[in-house]
């Protein structure tokens, strides 16, 4: 999801200057968000719960 959002802001084949400026804007956006979270102006983003992986017993006992 992040890569698609970032790429949509850059365009298809950005030049170096466009890429650097876009990266600077993205960094400023993250810094602003972190500061907002620190000062309780914004809440932390909700993430999906971690996936639980189970290894089948047959796989564990395979030699």
Short mmCIF file of C-alpha atoms in Angstrom, two decimals:
data_model
loop_
_atom_site.label_atom_id
_atom_site.label_comp_id
_atom_site.label_asym_id
_atom_site.label_seq_id
_atom_site.Cartn_x
_atom_site.Cartn_y
_atom_site.Cartn_z
CA UNK A 1 0.00 0.00 0.00
CA UNK A 2 2.77 2.44 0.91
CA UNK A 3 4.68 1.85 -2.32
CA UNK A 4 1.59 2.51 -4.42
CA UNK A 5 0.82 5.74 -2.56
CA UNK A 6 4.40 6.92 -2.83
CA UNK A 7 4.61 6.02 -6.53
CA UNK A 8 1.34 7.80 -7.28
CA UNK A 9 2.84 11.01 -5.89
CA UNK A 10 6.03 10.63 -7.95
CA UNK A 11 4.65 9.77 -11.35
CA UNK A 12 5.73 6.99 -13.68
CA UNK A 13 9.40 7.83 -14.32
CA UNK A 14 10.43 10.74 -12.11
CA UNK A 15 13.70 12.54 -12.59
CA UNK A 16 16.17 12.70 -9.73
CA UNK A 17 15.07 16.17 -8.63
CA UNK A 18 11.38 15.19 -8.60
CA UNK A 19 12.20 12.04 -6.62
CA UNK A 20 14.28 13.93 -4.05
CA UNK A 21 11.64 16.64 -3.60
CA UNK A 22 8.93 14.01 -3.20
CA UNK A 23 11.03 12.14 -0.66
CA UNK A 24 11.60 15.35 1.31
CA UNK A 25 7.85 16.05 1.37
CA UNK A 26 7.19 12.48 2.51
CA UNK A 27 9.77 12.77 5.30
CA UNK A 28 8.28 16.09 6.45
CA UNK A 29 4.84 14.49 6.49
CA UNK A 30 6.09 11.65 8.73
CA UNK A 31 7.92 14.04 11.06
CA UNK A 32 4.78 16.17 11.37
CA UNK A 33 2.73 13.05 12.14
CA UNK A 34 5.17 11.88 14.83
CA UNK A 35 5.10 15.33 16.43
CA UNK A 36 1.29 15.36 16.33
CA UNK A 37 1.20 11.97 18.05
CA UNK A 38 3.66 13.17 20.73
CA UNK A 39 1.50 16.23 21.43
CA UNK A 40 -1.75 14.18 21.39
CA UNK A 41 -3.12 15.99 18.33
CA UNK A 42 -3.34 12.69 16.48
CA UNK A 43 -3.56 9.03 17.49
CA UNK A 44 -1.27 6.24 16.38
CA UNK A 45 -2.40 4.33 13.29
CA UNK A 46 -4.18 1.03 13.80
CA UNK A 47 -2.40 -1.99 12.37
CA UNK A 48 -3.73 -5.40 11.51
CA UNK A 49 -3.24 -8.04 14.20
CA UNK A 50 -0.16 -10.22 13.72
CA UNK A 51 -0.66 -13.41 11.74
CA UNK A 52 -0.36 -16.65 13.69
CA UNK A 53 1.53 -19.28 11.75
CA UNK A 54 1.28 -22.92 12.66
CA UNK A 55 3.77 -25.48 11.43
CA UNK A 56 2.08 -28.84 10.82
CA UNK A 57 3.34 -31.70 12.97
CA UNK A 58 4.08 -33.76 9.82
CA UNK A 59 6.47 -31.06 8.66
CA UNK A 60 8.20 -30.89 12.04
CA UNK A 61 8.75 -34.65 12.16
CA UNK A 62 9.88 -35.02 8.52
CA UNK A 63 13.40 -36.41 8.16
#
